[in-house]
Amino acid sequence: MNIGEIARRAGVSRSTVSYALSGKRSVSDETRRRVQEVIDELGYRPNASARALANGRTSTIALVFPPAGNHYTGMQLDFIGSVVEAAAAHDYDVLLSPSGADSDRSFQRLLGERRVDGAILMEIRLEDDRVDHLAELAFPSVAIGRTAHPEGSWWVGLDHTALAAACVHHLADLGHRRIAFVNRPEQLLHAGYESAHRGLDGFTKAAAERGLTARTYCCGDDAASGRACLEQILHDDPATTAVVTLNEAALGGLYGGLAKAGRHVPRDFSVAGVVASRWAETVTPQLTAADVPAEEMGRRAVELLVERLDHPDAQPRHHLLAPPISLRSSTGPAGGIAP
């Protein structure tokens, strides 16, 4: 079914049908009604290419994320799912692009051929060439995360600095004096991943402020790495009584390592972190955590991008979220004695 058949049945020209669909020129209410009746009768839906030619829009946005090794974490999948669902609510399709650098041919093709109207960027780095490149092209984009210099850009971020610090203060208030930090993998820290750097900064500053003995560790995004990391923590300082983590993929391994070492949570050892609530609630005992609002962040990123597409002259906006610590069962007084 095509515009020509609609025009024949409605008794109008092809161009009139096109104008009725695109709104580029006015047509009478009667003509528009007659065209719409035929469209409804035939179940016609213009294809994406036709829509793009008619209104300059593809009704598609890109979700751009760099390769993350041999698998994606539950947190990353939560963000991807939230963006897809929010985009659908605004009648946008999502094109996933596991690209990154501005030299990447796939990423360049995505932009150069205007396959999408705008882009949402995940896994932001403090110095991120994707953000810079899109800004130079004036290509509409929104970042989930923020660079070292986020001024003048559109983004939705989580205050990892404040949240990691809040975990430290919670543990210090419970009397813990020797704590460790379990970060994301070392290669991500070296690559400048924003969450890893800002979380580390919040942890170290808060630990120093409270006069705690603190050690920091990078950990792979899997349970085996979590167990190995916990073993290293207890090897380096057997008197450690608490851990703060940003690594939800290693969480099960951390718990497994504690069980293997004969440390009961929370009687002998406390664990807190910054992870999505559904991951915090899958471990036993459930994790005391700043719950990452992945669904809200994905929705807000899509809303900002739609706003930017609908209002190209709008001033840049952003959202910085800092959810409270949800107290669950994984933290308790150091040594089982109230502070």
Coordinates of C-alpha atoms in Angstrom, one line a residue:
M1 CA 0.0 0.0 0.0
N2 CA 1.3 3.4 -1.0
I3 CA 0.4 7.1 -1.3
G4 CA -0.7 6.6 -4.9
E5 CA -3.4 4.1 -3.9
I6 CA -4.6 6.3 -1.0
A7 CA -4.9 9.3 -3.4
R8 CA -6.9 7.2 -5.9
R9 CA -9.3 6.0 -3.3
A10 CA -9.7 9.4 -1.7
G11 CA -10.1 11.1 -5.0
V12 CA -7.2 13.5 -4.5
S13 CA -3.7 14.0 -5.9
R14 CA -0.6 12.3 -4.5
S15 CA 0.7 15.7 -3.4
T16 CA -2.5 16.4 -1.4
V17 CA -2.1 13.1 0.5
S18 CA 1.6 14.0 1.2
Y19 CA 0.5 17.5 2.5
A20 CA -2.2 15.9 4.6
L21 CA 0.3 13.5 6.2
S22 CA 3.2 16.0 6.7
G23 CA 1.3 19.2 7.4
K24 CA 3.7 21.1 5.3
R25 CA 0.8 22.8 3.5
S26 CA -2.7 23.3 4.6
V27 CA -5.6 21.2 3.2
S28 CA -9.2 21.5 3.9
D29 CA -10.7 19.7 6.9
E30 CA -12.9 17.7 4.6
T31 CA -10.0 16.5 2.4
R32 CA -7.9 15.7 5.5
R33 CA -10.9 13.7 6.9
R34 CA -11.3 11.8 3.6
V35 CA -7.6 10.9 3.4
Q36 CA -7.6 9.8 7.0
E37 CA -10.6 7.5 6.5
V38 CA -8.8 5.8 3.6
I39 CA -5.7 5.4 5.7
D40 CA -7.6 4.0 8.6
E41 CA -9.5 1.6 6.3
L42 CA -6.3 0.3 4.7
G43 CA -4.1 0.3 7.8
Y44 CA -1.5 2.4 6.0
R45 CA 1.7 3.3 7.8
P46 CA 4.4 5.3 6.0
N47 CA 7.8 3.7 6.2
A48 CA 10.7 5.3 8.0
S49 CA 12.4 6.5 4.8
A50 CA 9.2 8.2 3.6
R51 CA 8.7 9.9 7.0
A52 CA 12.3 11.1 7.0
L53 CA 11.8 12.6 3.5
A54 CA 8.5 14.2 4.5
N55 CA 9.5 15.8 7.8
G56 CA 13.3 15.6 8.1
R57 CA 13.0 13.2 11.0
T58 CA 13.8 9.5 11.2
S59 CA 11.9 9.0 14.5
T60 CA 15.0 7.0 15.6
I61 CA 17.6 7.8 18.2
A62 CA 20.9 6.1 18.8
L63 CA 22.1 4.6 22.1
V64 CA 25.9 4.7 21.9
F65 CA 28.0 2.6 24.3
P66 CA 31.6 1.5 24.1
P67 CA 32.4 -2.2 24.1
A68 CA 32.6 -3.5 27.7
G69 CA 34.7 -6.7 27.4
N70 CA 33.0 -10.0 26.8
H71 CA 29.7 -9.2 28.6
Y72 CA 27.5 -6.3 29.8
T73 CA 26.7 -5.9 33.5
G74 CA 23.2 -6.0 34.9
M75 CA 23.5 -2.2 35.5
Q76 CA 24.4 -1.6 31.9
L77 CA 21.5 -3.7 30.7
D78 CA 19.1 -1.8 33.0
F79 CA 20.1 1.5 31.4
I80 CA 19.7 0.1 27.9
G81 CA 16.2 -1.3 28.7
S82 CA 15.1 2.0 30.3
V83 CA 16.2 4.0 27.3
V84 CA 14.4 1.7 24.9
E85 CA 11.2 1.8 26.9
A86 CA 11.2 5.6 27.4
A87 CA 11.9 6.2 23.7
A88 CA 9.0 4.0 22.7
A89 CA 6.7 6.1 24.9
H90 CA 7.7 9.1 22.7
D91 CA 7.3 7.1 19.4
Y92 CA 11.0 6.8 18.8
D93 CA 12.9 3.7 17.8
V94 CA 16.3 3.0 19.3
L95 CA 19.4 2.0 17.3
L96 CA 22.0 0.4 19.5
S97 CA 25.6 1.3 18.5
P98 CA 28.4 -0.4 20.4
S99 CA 30.8 2.3 19.1
G100 CA 32.8 4.9 20.8
A101 CA 35.7 6.9 19.5
D102 CA 35.1 9.6 16.9
S103 CA 37.4 7.7 14.5
D104 CA 35.2 4.7 14.6
R105 CA 33.8 4.1 11.1
S106 CA 30.4 2.8 12.4
F107 CA 29.9 5.8 14.6
Q108 CA 30.9 8.2 11.8
R109 CA 28.5 6.4 9.4
L110 CA 25.7 6.7 11.9
L111 CA 26.2 10.5 12.1
G112 CA 27.2 11.2 8.5
E113 CA 24.2 9.4 6.9
R114 CA 21.8 10.9 9.5
R115 CA 20.3 7.5 10.3
V116 CA 19.2 8.9 13.6
D117 CA 17.8 12.2 14.9
G118 CA 19.9 12.3 18.0
A119 CA 22.0 10.2 20.3
I120 CA 22.2 9.1 24.0
L121 CA 25.7 8.3 25.2
M122 CA 26.4 5.8 27.9
E123 CA 29.6 4.9 30.0
I124 CA 30.9 8.5 30.0
R125 CA 34.5 9.2 30.5
L126 CA 35.9 12.3 32.2
E127 CA 37.6 13.2 28.8
D128 CA 35.2 11.8 26.3
D129 CA 35.9 12.3 22.6
R130 CA 32.3 11.2 21.7
V131 CA 30.8 14.1 23.6
D132 CA 33.3 16.6 22.1
H133 CA 32.8 15.3 18.6
L134 CA 29.0 15.6 18.7
A135 CA 29.3 19.1 20.2
E136 CA 31.5 20.1 17.3
L137 CA 28.9 18.8 14.8
A138 CA 26.1 20.4 16.7
F139 CA 24.5 17.0 16.7
P140 CA 21.7 16.6 19.3
S141 CA 22.9 14.4 22.1
V142 CA 22.4 13.7 25.8
A143 CA 24.9 11.9 28.1
I144 CA 24.1 9.5 30.9
G145 CA 27.0 10.7 33.0
R146 CA 29.1 13.8 32.9
T147 CA 32.6 14.7 31.7
A148 CA 35.2 16.6 33.7
H149 CA 33.8 19.8 32.1
P150 CA 30.0 19.3 31.7
E151 CA 29.2 23.0 31.3
G152 CA 27.1 23.8 28.2
S153 CA 26.1 20.1 27.6
W154 CA 23.0 18.1 28.1
W155 CA 23.3 15.2 30.6
V156 CA 21.8 13.1 33.3
G157 CA 24.2 12.0 36.0
L158 CA 24.5 10.2 39.3
D159 CA 26.5 11.9 42.1
H160 CA 28.9 9.0 42.6
T161 CA 31.2 11.2 44.7
A162 CA 28.4 12.1 47.2
L163 CA 27.0 8.5 47.2
A164 CA 30.3 6.8 47.9
A165 CA 31.0 9.3 50.7
A166 CA 27.5 8.6 52.2
C167 CA 28.4 4.9 52.4
V168 CA 31.6 5.7 54.2
H169 CA 29.9 8.0 56.7
H170 CA 27.2 5.3 57.3
L171 CA 29.9 2.7 58.1
A172 CA 31.9 5.2 60.2
D173 CA 28.8 6.0 62.2
L174 CA 28.5 2.3 62.9
G175 CA 32.0 2.2 64.4
H176 CA 33.9 0.8 61.4
R177 CA 37.5 2.1 61.4
R178 CA 39.2 -0.1 58.7
I179 CA 37.4 -0.2 55.4
A180 CA 38.0 -1.1 51.8
F181 CA 36.7 0.2 48.5
V182 CA 35.9 -2.2 45.6
N183 CA 35.8 -0.3 42.3
R184 CA 35.2 -1.2 38.7
P185 CA 37.9 -3.0 36.6
E186 CA 41.3 -1.4 36.4
Q187 CA 41.1 -0.8 32.6
L188 CA 38.0 1.3 33.1
L189 CA 39.6 3.4 35.8
H190 CA 42.6 3.9 33.5
A191 CA 40.3 4.8 30.6
G192 CA 38.8 7.6 32.7
Y193 CA 35.3 6.2 33.4
E194 CA 33.5 8.9 35.3
S195 CA 31.7 6.7 37.8
A196 CA 34.9 4.9 38.8
H197 CA 36.9 8.1 39.3
R198 CA 34.2 10.1 41.1
G199 CA 33.3 7.1 43.3
L200 CA 36.9 6.7 44.3
D201 CA 37.3 10.4 45.0
G202 CA 34.2 10.4 47.3
F203 CA 35.4 7.3 49.1
T204 CA 39.0 8.5 49.8
K205 CA 38.0 12.0 50.9
A206 CA 35.3 10.8 53.2
A207 CA 37.6 8.1 54.7
A208 CA 40.2 10.8 55.3
E209 CA 37.7 13.1 56.8
R210 CA 36.6 10.4 59.3
G211 CA 40.2 9.3 60.1
L212 CA 39.6 5.8 58.8
T213 CA 42.2 3.3 57.6
A214 CA 41.2 2.7 54.0
R215 CA 42.4 0.7 51.0
T216 CA 41.1 0.8 47.5
Y217 CA 40.9 -2.0 44.9
C218 CA 39.9 -2.5 41.3
C219 CA 37.8 -5.6 40.6
G220 CA 36.6 -7.3 37.4
D221 CA 32.9 -7.3 36.6
D222 CA 32.2 -10.9 37.6
A223 CA 31.7 -13.1 40.7
A224 CA 35.1 -14.8 40.5
S225 CA 36.9 -11.5 40.5
G226 CA 34.8 -10.4 43.5
R227 CA 35.9 -13.5 45.5
A228 CA 39.5 -12.9 44.6
C229 CA 39.3 -9.2 45.5
L230 CA 37.8 -10.0 48.9
E231 CA 40.6 -12.6 49.6
Q232 CA 43.1 -9.9 48.7
I233 CA 41.4 -7.4 51.0
L234 CA 41.6 -9.7 54.0
H235 CA 45.1 -10.8 53.1
D236 CA 46.3 -7.1 53.0
D237 CA 44.5 -6.2 56.3
P238 CA 42.7 -9.0 58.2
A239 CA 41.3 -6.3 60.6
T240 CA 39.2 -4.8 57.8
T241 CA 35.5 -4.9 58.9
A242 CA 33.6 -3.2 56.0
V243 CA 33.6 -2.7 52.2
V244 CA 32.0 -0.1 50.0
T245 CA 31.5 -1.2 46.3
L246 CA 30.4 0.3 43.0
N247 CA 30.7 -3.1 41.3
E248 CA 27.3 -4.9 41.3
A249 CA 28.6 -7.6 39.0
A250 CA 31.2 -8.6 41.6
L251 CA 28.7 -8.4 44.5
G252 CA 27.9 -12.1 44.7
G253 CA 31.6 -12.9 44.7
L254 CA 32.3 -10.6 47.6
Y255 CA 29.6 -12.3 49.6
G256 CA 31.0 -15.7 48.6
G257 CA 34.5 -14.7 49.6
L258 CA 33.3 -13.5 53.0
A259 CA 31.5 -16.8 53.6
K260 CA 34.6 -18.7 52.6
A261 CA 36.6 -16.7 55.1
G262 CA 34.1 -17.4 57.9
R263 CA 32.9 -13.7 58.1
H264 CA 29.2 -13.4 58.8
V265 CA 27.4 -10.4 57.3
P266 CA 26.6 -8.2 59.1
R267 CA 27.7 -9.6 62.5
D268 CA 31.4 -9.7 61.6
F269 CA 31.6 -7.7 58.4
S270 CA 29.5 -5.0 56.7
V271 CA 29.0 -4.3 53.0
A272 CA 27.5 -1.2 51.4
G273 CA 27.5 0.1 47.9
V274 CA 26.1 2.1 45.0
V275 CA 24.0 -0.4 42.9
A276 CA 20.5 -0.7 41.4
S277 CA 17.9 -1.8 44.0
R278 CA 17.0 -5.0 42.1
W279 CA 20.7 -6.2 42.4
A280 CA 20.9 -5.0 46.0
E281 CA 17.9 -7.1 46.8
T282 CA 19.1 -10.3 45.1
V283 CA 21.9 -11.0 47.6
T284 CA 21.4 -12.4 51.2
P285 CA 21.5 -10.4 53.3
Q286 CA 20.1 -7.6 51.2
L287 CA 22.6 -4.8 50.5
T288 CA 22.5 -1.5 52.2
A289 CA 23.0 0.8 49.1
A290 CA 22.4 4.0 47.3
D291 CA 20.0 2.6 44.8
V292 CA 21.0 3.6 41.2
P293 CA 17.7 4.8 39.6
A294 CA 18.5 3.4 36.1
E295 CA 14.9 3.6 34.9
E296 CA 14.6 7.2 36.0
M297 CA 17.9 8.1 34.4
G298 CA 17.1 6.5 31.1
R299 CA 13.7 8.2 31.1
R300 CA 15.1 11.6 31.8
A301 CA 17.8 11.2 29.2
V302 CA 15.2 10.5 26.6
E303 CA 13.0 13.4 27.7
L304 CA 16.0 15.8 27.5
L305 CA 16.8 14.5 24.0
V306 CA 13.2 14.9 22.8
E307 CA 13.2 18.4 24.3
R308 CA 16.4 19.2 22.4
L309 CA 15.0 17.8 19.2
D310 CA 11.7 19.7 19.5
H311 CA 13.4 23.0 20.6
P312 CA 16.8 23.3 19.0
D313 CA 17.4 26.7 20.5
A314 CA 16.8 25.6 24.1
Q315 CA 19.4 26.2 26.7
P316 CA 21.4 23.1 27.9
R317 CA 19.8 21.3 30.9
H318 CA 20.9 18.5 33.1
H319 CA 19.9 16.4 36.1
L320 CA 22.3 15.3 38.9
L321 CA 20.7 12.6 41.1
A322 CA 21.7 11.6 44.6
P323 CA 19.3 9.0 46.0
P324 CA 19.4 8.4 49.7
I325 CA 21.1 5.3 51.2
S326 CA 18.5 2.5 51.5
L327 CA 19.2 0.7 54.8
R328 CA 18.9 -3.0 54.5
S329 CA 20.5 -6.0 56.2
S330 CA 24.2 -6.0 55.1
T331 CA 25.5 -3.4 57.6
G332 CA 25.8 -3.4 61.3
P333 CA 27.9 -2.2 64.2
A334 CA 31.6 -3.0 64.0
G335 CA 32.3 -6.1 66.0
G336 CA 28.6 -6.4 66.8
I337 CA 29.0 -3.6 69.4
A338 CA 26.9 -0.4 69.0
P339 CA 29.0 2.7 68.5

